[in-house]
Coordinates of C-alpha atoms in Angstrom, one line a residue:
Chain A
M16 CA -118.2 185.9 22.2
N17 CA -118.8 183.1 19.8
I18 CA -116.3 180.2 19.7
L19 CA -117.9 178.7 16.6
E20 CA -119.8 180.3 13.7
V21 CA -121.2 178.1 11.0
E22 CA -122.4 179.9 8.0
Q23 CA -124.5 178.4 5.3
L24 CA -123.2 174.9 5.7
S25 CA -124.5 172.5 3.0
I26 CA -123.7 168.9 2.6
W27 CA -124.6 166.8 -0.5
D28 CA -123.9 163.5 -2.0
Q29 CA -121.5 163.9 -4.9
H30 CA -122.8 160.9 -6.9
S31 CA -126.5 161.6 -6.7
G32 CA -126.3 165.3 -6.0
K33 CA -128.8 164.8 -3.2
A34 CA -128.7 167.6 -0.6
L35 CA -128.3 166.1 2.9
V36 CA -127.9 169.3 4.9
H37 CA -129.2 172.5 3.5
D38 CA -127.9 176.0 4.1
S39 CA -127.7 175.7 7.9
S40 CA -126.1 178.5 10.0
F41 CA -125.6 178.5 13.8
Q42 CA -123.4 179.9 16.4
L43 CA -122.0 178.6 19.6
R44 CA -121.1 180.9 22.5
K45 CA -117.9 180.2 24.4
G46 CA -118.5 177.9 27.3
S47 CA -122.1 177.1 26.4
C48 CA -123.7 173.9 25.3
L49 CA -125.7 173.6 22.2
A50 CA -128.0 170.6 21.6
I51 CA -128.9 169.5 18.2
V52 CA -132.1 167.6 18.2
G53 CA -133.8 165.7 15.5
E54 CA -134.8 162.2 14.3
S55 CA -132.5 159.8 12.6
G56 CA -131.4 161.0 9.2
S57 CA -132.1 164.6 9.9
G58 CA -128.4 165.5 9.3
K59 CA -127.3 166.0 13.0
S60 CA -124.3 163.7 12.8
L61 CA -123.4 164.8 9.3
T62 CA -123.3 168.4 10.5
C63 CA -121.0 167.5 13.4
R64 CA -118.6 165.6 11.3
A65 CA -118.6 168.3 8.7
L66 CA -117.2 170.7 11.3
T67 CA -113.8 168.9 11.3
R68 CA -114.3 167.6 7.8
L69 CA -114.7 164.0 8.9
N70 CA -117.4 163.0 6.4
P71 CA -116.4 160.4 3.7
K72 CA -115.0 161.8 0.5
S73 CA -118.2 160.9 -1.4
L74 CA -119.9 163.7 0.5
A75 CA -119.1 167.3 -0.4
Q76 CA -119.7 170.4 1.7
S77 CA -119.7 174.1 1.3
G78 CA -120.1 177.1 3.6
K79 CA -117.9 178.6 6.3
I80 CA -116.9 177.1 9.6
V81 CA -115.2 179.7 11.7
F82 CA -113.6 178.3 14.8
K83 CA -111.8 180.7 17.1
G84 CA -111.5 183.2 14.3
I85 CA -110.1 180.7 11.7
D86 CA -112.1 179.3 8.9
L87 CA -111.6 175.5 9.2
T88 CA -112.6 174.9 5.6
T89 CA -109.5 176.7 4.3
L90 CA -107.0 174.7 6.4
S91 CA -104.8 172.0 4.9
E92 CA -105.3 168.4 5.9
A93 CA -102.3 168.5 8.2
E94 CA -103.5 171.7 9.9
I95 CA -107.0 170.4 10.5
R96 CA -105.6 167.2 11.9
Q97 CA -103.8 169.1 14.6
K98 CA -107.1 170.6 15.7
R99 CA -109.0 167.3 15.8
G100 CA -108.8 165.8 19.2
K101 CA -106.7 168.6 20.7
E102 CA -109.0 171.6 20.1
I103 CA -112.2 169.9 18.9
A104 CA -112.7 166.5 20.5
M105 CA -115.4 164.0 19.6
I106 CA -117.2 161.6 21.9
M107 CA -118.7 158.8 19.9
Q108 CA -122.1 157.3 20.2
N109 CA -121.1 153.7 20.7
G110 CA -118.0 153.1 22.9
M111 CA -118.0 149.4 22.1
S112 CA -117.1 150.0 18.4
A113 CA -115.1 153.2 18.8
F114 CA -111.9 151.4 19.7
D115 CA -109.8 149.1 17.5
P116 CA -111.0 145.7 18.6
S117 CA -107.6 144.1 18.2
C118 CA -105.8 146.5 20.5
V119 CA -106.1 147.2 24.3
V120 CA -107.9 150.5 24.8
G121 CA -104.7 152.1 26.2
V122 CA -103.2 152.0 22.7
H123 CA -105.7 154.7 21.4
F124 CA -105.0 157.0 24.3
R125 CA -101.2 156.7 24.0
E126 CA -101.3 157.3 20.2
T127 CA -103.6 160.3 20.6
L128 CA -101.6 161.9 23.5
G129 CA -98.3 161.1 21.7
Q130 CA -99.6 162.7 18.6
H131 CA -100.8 166.0 20.2
L132 CA -98.5 166.4 23.1
G133 CA -95.5 164.3 22.2
W134 CA -95.9 162.3 25.4
K135 CA -94.1 159.0 25.9
R136 CA -96.1 155.9 27.1
R137 CA -95.4 156.4 30.8
V138 CA -96.4 160.1 30.9
A139 CA -99.5 159.4 28.8
D140 CA -100.6 156.6 31.0
D141 CA -100.1 158.6 34.2
H142 CA -102.3 161.4 32.9
M143 CA -104.9 159.1 31.6
I144 CA -105.0 157.3 35.0
K145 CA -105.6 160.5 36.9
A146 CA -108.3 161.6 34.4
M147 CA -110.0 158.2 34.6
E148 CA -110.1 158.4 38.4
R149 CA -111.9 161.8 38.0
V150 CA -114.6 160.2 35.9
M151 CA -115.1 157.6 38.6
L152 CA -113.6 154.7 36.8
Q153 CA -112.3 152.0 39.2
K154 CA -108.9 150.3 38.7
P155 CA -107.8 152.5 35.8
V156 CA -104.4 150.8 35.4
E157 CA -106.1 147.5 34.7
L158 CA -108.7 149.1 32.4
L159 CA -106.0 150.5 30.1
R160 CA -104.9 146.9 29.5
K161 CA -108.4 145.6 28.6
Y162 CA -109.7 145.0 25.1
P163 CA -112.8 147.0 24.1
H164 CA -115.0 143.9 24.2
E165 CA -114.1 143.3 27.8
L166 CA -115.6 146.7 28.9
S167 CA -119.1 148.1 28.9
G168 CA -120.3 150.9 26.7
G169 CA -120.7 153.3 29.7
M170 CA -117.1 152.6 30.8
L171 CA -115.7 153.2 27.3
Q172 CA -117.8 156.4 27.0
R173 CA -116.3 157.6 30.3
M174 CA -112.8 156.8 29.0
M175 CA -113.4 159.0 26.0
I176 CA -114.5 161.7 28.4
A177 CA -111.3 161.1 30.4
L178 CA -109.2 161.5 27.2
A179 CA -111.0 164.9 26.6
I180 CA -110.2 165.9 30.2
V181 CA -106.5 165.3 29.5
L182 CA -106.5 167.1 26.1
E183 CA -108.6 170.0 27.3
P184 CA -110.2 170.9 24.0
D185 CA -112.1 174.2 23.4
L186 CA -115.0 172.4 21.8
I187 CA -116.4 168.9 22.5
I188 CA -118.7 167.3 20.0
A189 CA -120.8 164.5 21.6
D190 CA -122.6 162.5 19.0
E191 CA -125.6 160.9 20.7
P192 CA -123.4 159.8 23.6
T193 CA -126.2 158.3 25.7
T194 CA -128.2 156.5 23.0
A195 CA -126.5 153.2 23.3
L196 CA -126.5 153.1 27.1
D197 CA -128.9 151.8 29.7
T198 CA -130.6 154.4 32.0
I199 CA -128.1 154.1 34.9
S200 CA -125.1 154.4 32.7
Q201 CA -126.8 157.3 30.9
Y202 CA -127.2 159.1 34.2
E203 CA -123.6 158.6 35.1
V204 CA -122.3 159.7 31.7
I205 CA -124.5 162.8 31.9
Q206 CA -123.0 163.6 35.3
Q207 CA -119.5 163.3 33.8
F208 CA -120.4 165.6 30.9
L209 CA -121.6 168.2 33.4
L210 CA -118.4 167.7 35.4
L211 CA -116.4 167.9 32.2
R212 CA -117.9 171.3 31.4
Q213 CA -117.2 172.6 34.8
T214 CA -113.6 171.3 34.9
I215 CA -112.2 172.4 31.6
G216 CA -114.8 175.0 30.7
S217 CA -115.1 173.9 27.2
S218 CA -118.0 174.6 24.8
M219 CA -120.1 171.7 23.7
I220 CA -122.2 170.5 20.9
F221 CA -124.5 167.7 22.1
V222 CA -126.4 165.7 19.5
S223 CA -129.3 163.8 20.8
H224 CA -132.8 162.7 20.3
D225 CA -133.4 162.3 24.0
L226 CA -135.1 165.5 25.1
G227 CA -134.8 164.6 28.8
V228 CA -131.1 164.6 28.5
V229 CA -131.1 167.8 26.4
R230 CA -133.1 169.6 29.0
Q231 CA -130.5 168.7 31.7
I232 CA -127.4 169.7 29.8
A233 CA -128.1 172.2 27.0
D234 CA -128.2 176.0 27.1
E235 CA -129.5 176.3 23.6
V236 CA -131.3 173.9 21.3
L237 CA -131.4 173.5 17.6
I238 CA -134.1 171.4 16.0
M239 CA -133.2 169.7 12.7
R240 CA -135.5 168.0 10.3
S241 CA -134.5 166.5 7.0
G242 CA -131.3 168.5 6.7
E243 CA -132.7 171.9 7.7
I244 CA -132.8 173.8 11.0
V245 CA -136.5 174.3 11.7
E246 CA -136.3 176.0 15.1
R247 CA -133.7 177.4 17.5
G248 CA -133.7 179.0 20.9
T249 CA -132.8 178.7 24.5
T250 CA -133.6 175.4 26.2
H251 CA -136.2 177.0 28.3
H252 CA -137.9 178.7 25.3
I253 CA -137.9 175.5 23.2
F254 CA -139.4 173.4 26.1
T255 CA -142.1 175.9 27.0
N256 CA -142.9 177.9 24.0
A257 CA -142.1 176.0 20.8
Q258 CA -143.3 177.7 17.7
H259 CA -142.6 175.2 14.9
E260 CA -145.1 172.4 14.4
Y261 CA -142.3 169.8 14.3
T262 CA -140.9 170.9 17.6
R263 CA -144.3 170.7 19.2
Y264 CA -144.8 167.3 17.7
L265 CA -141.5 166.1 19.3
M266 CA -142.5 167.6 22.6
A267 CA -145.9 165.9 22.4
T268 CA -144.4 162.5 21.6
R269 CA -142.2 162.9 24.6
A270 CA -145.2 163.8 26.7
T271 CA -147.1 160.8 25.5
L272 CA -144.2 158.5 26.2
S273 CA -143.6 159.8 29.7
D274 CA -147.3 159.8 30.5
H275 CA -147.6 156.2 29.4
F276 CA -144.6 155.5 31.6
R277 CA -146.1 157.3 34.5
Q278 CA -149.4 155.4 34.1
L279 CA -147.5 152.1 34.1
M280 CA -145.6 153.0 37.2
E281 CA -148.7 154.2 39.1
G282 CA -150.7 151.1 37.9
S283 CA -148.2 148.8 39.5
Chain B
M10 CA -103.9 132.9 25.1
S11 CA -101.9 129.9 26.2
I12 CA -105.1 128.2 27.3
Y13 CA -106.5 128.8 23.8
I14 CA -103.4 127.2 22.2
V15 CA -103.7 124.1 24.4
K16 CA -107.5 123.8 23.7
R17 CA -106.9 124.2 19.9
M18 CA -104.2 121.6 19.9
V19 CA -106.4 119.1 21.7
L20 CA -109.1 119.8 19.2
A21 CA -106.7 119.3 16.3
F22 CA -105.5 116.0 17.8
L23 CA -109.1 114.7 18.1
L24 CA -109.8 115.7 14.5
L25 CA -106.8 113.8 13.4
I26 CA -107.9 110.6 15.1
I27 CA -111.4 110.9 13.5
I28 CA -109.9 111.7 10.1
S29 CA -107.6 108.7 10.2
L30 CA -110.4 106.4 11.2
I31 CA -112.6 107.6 8.4
T32 CA -109.8 107.3 5.9
F33 CA -109.1 103.8 7.0
A34 CA -112.7 102.9 7.0
F35 CA -113.5 104.2 3.5
I36 CA -110.6 102.3 2.0
N37 CA -111.9 99.2 3.7
L38 CA -115.4 99.8 2.4
S39 CA -114.1 99.4 -1.2
P40 CA -115.9 96.3 -2.7
L41 CA -112.5 95.0 -3.9
N42 CA -110.7 92.5 -1.8
P43 CA -107.3 94.0 -1.2
A44 CA -105.7 90.6 -1.4
V45 CA -107.0 90.1 -5.0
V46 CA -105.7 93.6 -5.9
V47 CA -102.3 92.7 -4.5
L48 CA -102.2 89.5 -6.6
Q49 CA -103.4 91.3 -9.7
A50 CA -101.0 94.1 -9.2
Q51 CA -98.2 91.6 -9.0
G52 CA -99.3 90.1 -12.3
I53 CA -100.6 86.8 -11.0
P54 CA -103.4 85.7 -13.3
D55 CA -104.9 82.8 -11.3
T56 CA -106.2 84.0 -8.0
T57 CA -107.1 80.7 -6.2
E58 CA -108.9 80.7 -2.8
E59 CA -105.8 79.4 -1.1
L60 CA -103.5 82.1 -2.7
I61 CA -105.9 84.8 -1.5
R62 CA -105.9 83.5 2.1
Q63 CA -102.1 83.3 2.0
T64 CA -101.9 86.9 0.8
E65 CA -104.4 88.0 3.4
Q66 CA -102.2 86.4 6.1
Q67 CA -99.1 87.9 4.7
F68 CA -100.5 91.5 4.8
G69 CA -102.5 90.9 8.0
L70 CA -105.8 91.4 6.2
D71 CA -107.5 88.6 8.1
R72 CA -107.5 90.4 11.4
P73 CA -110.4 92.4 12.9
F74 CA -111.0 96.0 11.6
F75 CA -110.0 97.8 14.8
V76 CA -106.8 95.8 15.3
R77 CA -105.8 96.6 11.8
Y78 CA -106.7 100.3 12.3
L79 CA -104.6 100.5 15.5
D80 CA -101.7 98.7 13.9
W81 CA -101.8 101.0 10.9
G82 CA -102.3 104.1 13.1
M83 CA -99.3 103.4 15.3
A84 CA -97.1 102.6 12.2
C85 CA -98.2 105.8 10.6
L86 CA -97.0 107.8 13.5
Q87 CA -93.5 106.4 12.7
L88 CA -94.0 107.3 9.0
D89 CA -94.4 103.6 8.2
F90 CA -97.4 103.6 5.8
G91 CA -96.9 99.9 4.8
H92 CA -95.7 98.6 1.5
S93 CA -97.0 99.5 -1.9
Y94 CA -99.1 96.7 -3.4
V95 CA -97.6 97.5 -6.8
T96 CA -93.9 97.9 -6.2
N97 CA -93.6 96.3 -2.8
Q98 CA -91.5 99.3 -1.7
P99 CA -92.2 101.1 1.6
V100 CA -94.8 103.7 0.8
W101 CA -92.9 106.5 2.4
S102 CA -89.8 105.9 0.3
T103 CA -91.7 107.2 -2.8
L104 CA -94.3 109.4 -1.1
G105 CA -91.8 111.2 1.1
P106 CA -89.7 112.8 -1.6
A107 CA -92.8 113.5 -3.7
F108 CA -94.4 115.2 -0.7
V109 CA -91.3 117.4 -0.2
N110 CA -91.3 118.4 -3.8
T111 CA -95.0 119.4 -3.8
F112 CA -94.6 121.1 -0.5
K113 CA -91.7 123.3 -1.8
L114 CA -93.8 124.3 -4.7
T115 CA -96.8 125.0 -2.5
L116 CA -94.9 127.0 0.1
V117 CA -93.3 129.3 -2.5
S118 CA -96.7 129.7 -4.3
S119 CA -98.6 130.5 -1.0
I120 CA -96.1 133.2 -0.1
A121 CA -96.4 134.6 -3.6
I122 CA -100.2 134.4 -3.3
M123 CA -100.3 136.2 0.0
I124 CA -98.0 139.0 -1.1
V125 CA -99.8 139.6 -4.3
S126 CA -103.3 139.3 -2.6
V127 CA -102.4 141.8 0.1
V128 CA -100.7 144.3 -2.1
L129 CA -103.5 144.3 -4.8
G130 CA -106.2 144.1 -2.1
V131 CA -104.8 147.1 -0.3
I132 CA -104.2 149.2 -3.4
C133 CA -107.7 148.5 -4.7
A134 CA -109.3 149.3 -1.4
L135 CA -107.5 152.6 -1.2
Q136 CA -108.4 153.4 -4.8
V137 CA -111.9 152.0 -4.6
G138 CA -114.1 152.8 -7.6
K139 CA -111.2 154.5 -9.4
K140 CA -109.4 153.3 -12.6
V141 CA -106.8 151.3 -10.8
D142 CA -109.3 149.3 -8.8
K143 CA -111.5 148.6 -11.9
T144 CA -108.5 147.7 -14.1
V145 CA -107.0 145.3 -11.5
R146 CA -110.3 143.6 -10.8
G147 CA -111.0 143.3 -14.6
I148 CA -107.7 141.7 -15.4
A149 CA -107.9 139.4 -12.3
F150 CA -111.3 138.3 -13.4
I151 CA -110.1 137.3 -16.9
L152 CA -107.0 135.6 -15.6
T153 CA -108.8 133.5 -13.0
A154 CA -111.4 132.5 -15.6
M155 CA -108.7 130.9 -17.8
P156 CA -108.1 127.2 -17.0
S157 CA -104.7 126.9 -15.4
Y158 CA -103.5 124.1 -17.8
W159 CA -104.3 126.3 -20.8
L160 CA -102.5 129.3 -19.2
A161 CA -99.6 127.0 -18.4
A162 CA -99.4 125.8 -22.0
L163 CA -99.5 129.4 -23.3
M164 CA -96.7 130.4 -20.9
I165 CA -94.5 127.5 -21.7
W166 CA -94.9 128.2 -25.4
Y167 CA -94.0 131.9 -25.0
F168 CA -91.4 132.0 -22.2
S169 CA -89.8 128.6 -22.7
V170 CA -90.1 127.8 -26.3
K171 CA -90.2 131.1 -28.1
L172 CA -88.0 133.2 -25.8
D173 CA -86.1 130.3 -24.3
W174 CA -85.8 132.0 -20.9
L175 CA -87.2 129.3 -18.7
P176 CA -87.1 125.5 -18.6
T177 CA -90.2 123.8 -20.0
S178 CA -90.5 121.2 -17.3
G179 CA -88.8 119.4 -14.4
M180 CA -87.4 120.6 -11.2
D181 CA -83.8 121.5 -11.7
S182 CA -83.1 125.0 -10.3
Y183 CA -84.9 127.9 -8.9
R184 CA -85.8 128.8 -12.5
S185 CA -88.0 125.8 -12.7
Y186 CA -90.2 127.3 -10.0
I187 CA -91.0 130.5 -11.9
L188 CA -93.7 129.3 -14.3
P189 CA -95.5 126.9 -12.0
V190 CA -95.5 129.4 -9.1
L191 CA -96.7 132.2 -11.5
I192 CA -99.6 130.1 -12.7
I193 CA -100.7 128.9 -9.3
T194 CA -100.5 132.5 -8.0
I195 CA -102.6 133.8 -10.9
S196 CA -105.3 131.3 -10.3
Y197 CA -105.5 131.8 -6.5
A198 CA -104.5 135.4 -5.9
G199 CA -107.1 136.6 -8.3
I200 CA -109.8 135.3 -6.0
Y201 CA -108.1 135.9 -2.7
F202 CA -107.2 139.6 -3.2
R203 CA -110.9 140.3 -3.4
N204 CA -111.3 139.0 0.2
V205 CA -108.5 141.4 1.3
R206 CA -110.1 144.2 -0.6
S207 CA -113.5 143.8 0.9
S208 CA -112.2 143.2 4.4
M209 CA -110.2 146.5 4.1
L210 CA -113.3 148.3 2.8
S211 CA -115.5 147.1 5.6
N212 CA -112.9 148.1 8.2
M213 CA -112.5 151.5 6.7
N214 CA -116.1 152.3 7.5
K215 CA -115.9 151.2 11.1
D216 CA -116.4 153.6 14.0
Y217 CA -112.9 153.1 15.4
V218 CA -111.5 154.6 12.2
L219 CA -113.7 157.6 12.6
Y220 CA -112.8 158.0 16.2
G221 CA -109.1 157.6 15.3
R222 CA -109.4 160.4 12.7
A223 CA -111.6 162.5 15.0
S224 CA -108.8 162.2 17.7
G225 CA -106.3 163.7 15.2
L226 CA -104.3 160.5 14.5
K227 CA -102.2 160.6 11.4
E228 CA -103.6 158.8 8.4
S229 CA -100.7 156.4 8.5
V230 CA -101.5 155.4 12.1
V231 CA -105.2 154.9 11.2
M232 CA -104.2 152.9 8.2
M233 CA -102.1 150.6 10.5
H234 CA -105.2 149.9 12.6
I235 CA -107.2 149.1 9.5
L236 CA -104.5 146.8 8.1
R237 CA -104.1 145.1 11.5
N238 CA -107.8 144.2 11.4
S239 CA -108.0 143.3 7.7
L240 CA -104.9 141.1 7.6
Q241 CA -106.6 138.5 9.7
V242 CA -108.3 137.5 6.5
A243 CA -105.0 137.4 4.7
I244 CA -103.5 135.1 7.3
S245 CA -106.4 132.7 7.0
I246 CA -106.0 132.8 3.3
F247 CA -102.3 132.0 3.5
C248 CA -102.8 129.1 5.9
M249 CA -105.7 127.6 4.1
A250 CA -104.1 128.0 0.7
I251 CA -101.3 125.7 1.6
P252 CA -103.3 122.5 2.0
I253 CA -105.6 123.4 -0.8
I254 CA -102.7 123.8 -3.2
L255 CA -101.1 120.7 -1.9
G256 CA -104.2 118.8 -2.9
S257 CA -104.8 120.5 -6.2
T258 CA -101.4 120.6 -7.9
V259 CA -102.2 117.6 -10.0
V260 CA -102.8 119.5 -13.2
I261 CA -99.9 121.8 -12.8
E262 CA -97.6 119.0 -11.9
N263 CA -98.6 117.0 -14.9
V264 CA -98.1 120.0 -17.3
F265 CA -94.6 120.8 -15.9
A266 CA -93.6 117.1 -15.1
W267 CA -93.1 118.1 -11.5
P268 CA -92.1 115.0 -9.5
G269 CA -94.7 115.6 -6.8
L270 CA -97.7 114.2 -4.9
G271 CA -100.1 115.0 -7.7
S272 CA -98.7 112.7 -10.3
L273 CA -97.9 110.0 -7.7
S274 CA -101.5 110.0 -6.4
I275 CA -103.0 109.7 -9.8
R276 CA -100.9 106.6 -10.6
A277 CA -101.8 105.1 -7.2
I278 CA -105.5 105.6 -7.7
L279 CA -105.4 104.1 -11.2
S280 CA -103.6 101.0 -10.0
R281 CA -105.7 100.8 -6.8
D282 CA -102.6 100.9 -4.7
F283 CA -104.5 101.2 -1.3
P284 CA -101.6 101.9 1.1
V285 CA -100.3 104.7 -1.1
I286 CA -103.8 106.2 -1.5
Q287 CA -104.4 105.9 2.3
A288 CA -101.1 107.7 3.0
Y289 CA -101.8 110.4 0.5
V290 CA -105.3 111.1 1.8
L291 CA -104.0 111.1 5.4
I292 CA -101.2 113.5 4.6
L293 CA -103.5 115.9 3.0
A294 CA -106.0 115.7 5.8
I295 CA -103.3 116.2 8.4
S296 CA -102.0 119.3 6.6
F297 CA -105.5 120.7 6.5
V298 CA -105.9 120.2 10.2
I299 CA -102.5 121.6 11.1
F300 CA -102.7 124.7 8.9
N301 CA -106.2 125.4 10.0
A302 CA -105.1 125.2 13.6
I303 CA -102.1 127.5 12.9
S304 CA -104.4 130.0 11.2
D305 CA -106.8 129.9 14.1
M306 CA -104.0 130.5 16.6
I307 CA -102.5 133.4 14.7
N308 CA -106.0 135.0 14.3
A309 CA -106.6 134.5 18.0
A310 CA -103.4 136.3 18.8
M311 CA -104.4 139.2 16.6
N312 CA -108.1 139.3 17.5
P313 CA -108.7 138.8 21.3
R314 CA -112.4 138.3 20.8
L315 CA -111.8 134.9 19.1
R316 CA -110.0 133.5 22.2
N317 CA -113.2 133.0 24.1
G318 CA -114.8 131.2 21.2
L319 CA -113.4 127.7 21.9

């Protein structure tokens, strides 16, 4: 059963009329993880934001986005707002800039939980603290009182995952969640994503240009290039039997990079 | 935060000492012998050597520079800025009331400037690129381009002379404030609202706004976060506008015959009344330092990242 069906999604700039994403259709099975891979500017993030209509007003979109049987494009602003966060949660690329710099991070969690579940401060904090312990964050009570600049990108990313654990969304959209992290934090965050899928059984769209990460986490892969889907298939298929020239190019680049890395390591 | 406040106050105090020293030194660098100025100001035509020495002794001008500076500094702390060379009156007795008058005008104007800047800035940012935004920016551009004395003359002619609604000059009741405040507001708010607008616009494109929306927060809640971050600019504007207006009301005060610092300082400069000039410069410098420190502290309270900057 598909939890999400995107049909002929197009996104274009209203001023210049330039097409940014062209006629892309894809499906997401319930409980599975779809990776969208492509270079910067290929329309990955635009596609993700278009799902909950988060792109700026200067960008227009057309096409159907059927989520759990409802076409999200027909909902009113208030109706789609109730879905954002609660049913479709987003994990941002850069934790350091994802929180209001003038508030302690706890404020965002309280506001979000208060908005969706009507929880008061105490209840919201209690749930957040439990979820933060599950994503292996030390001293959660103190963390909630910290400002974003006092925490690391990896910690903030795990806090966003913790919020998703509390809200139990049906779909999680992670927009390049590991790009801004160092290798060790990347590994930890990926572990948390795997755990997150196990715990709440949500479906996931994972945007990345890191093929190593994609191989670990995704069931299916979608390759995008300049606003169009050029290839799709199961992770195994894409990694072993890519058909499209561009996909093979991506694989080859990755191979060159890792070969070079291996040479360096062996050389030392 | 309290550590920041203490540090900031120490810094402000050091600045004040440096400023007072520079003020005092500059006045002393003037090629004119103050004793001669005193005698001339008092209308004595023949300034003999002996008379000059006598005057130097009388005003303590024969002592070393640092002794005079310390003496002057300590006296200033007690609002004793010495005696005017021209009138022989204590400086504070004329400067004090003038300062209060100018400060009243400045304070009312700054509040008006802040309200107008924030309201227009927010409206334009929300309507960016639309008719409202373009119209407001266009009108503001024309108004700020007009010289304030000309605008003042026009308004006096229209509102005071033709319609007879408001007094033409003086400082009698709250109605005297309306025109000067209006003109000062027009000349400053037209510039400052752009800062609020651009600060709002840059905040609206930040990641935290996207994450807030993506988390399903109401537009009003997201807007409060944007405002919270954008208003730091407005607070800096407000605090820095006060000393700037204090020092630049000369034109407006002259047009409206406002009994303030502007007209007083012009007279003092023309008659080389050193103690009055010194006191005037010092008061302006002090208000710059004080309001700058206040603005820094409020900003640090609102933006925690700034607290580590000192």
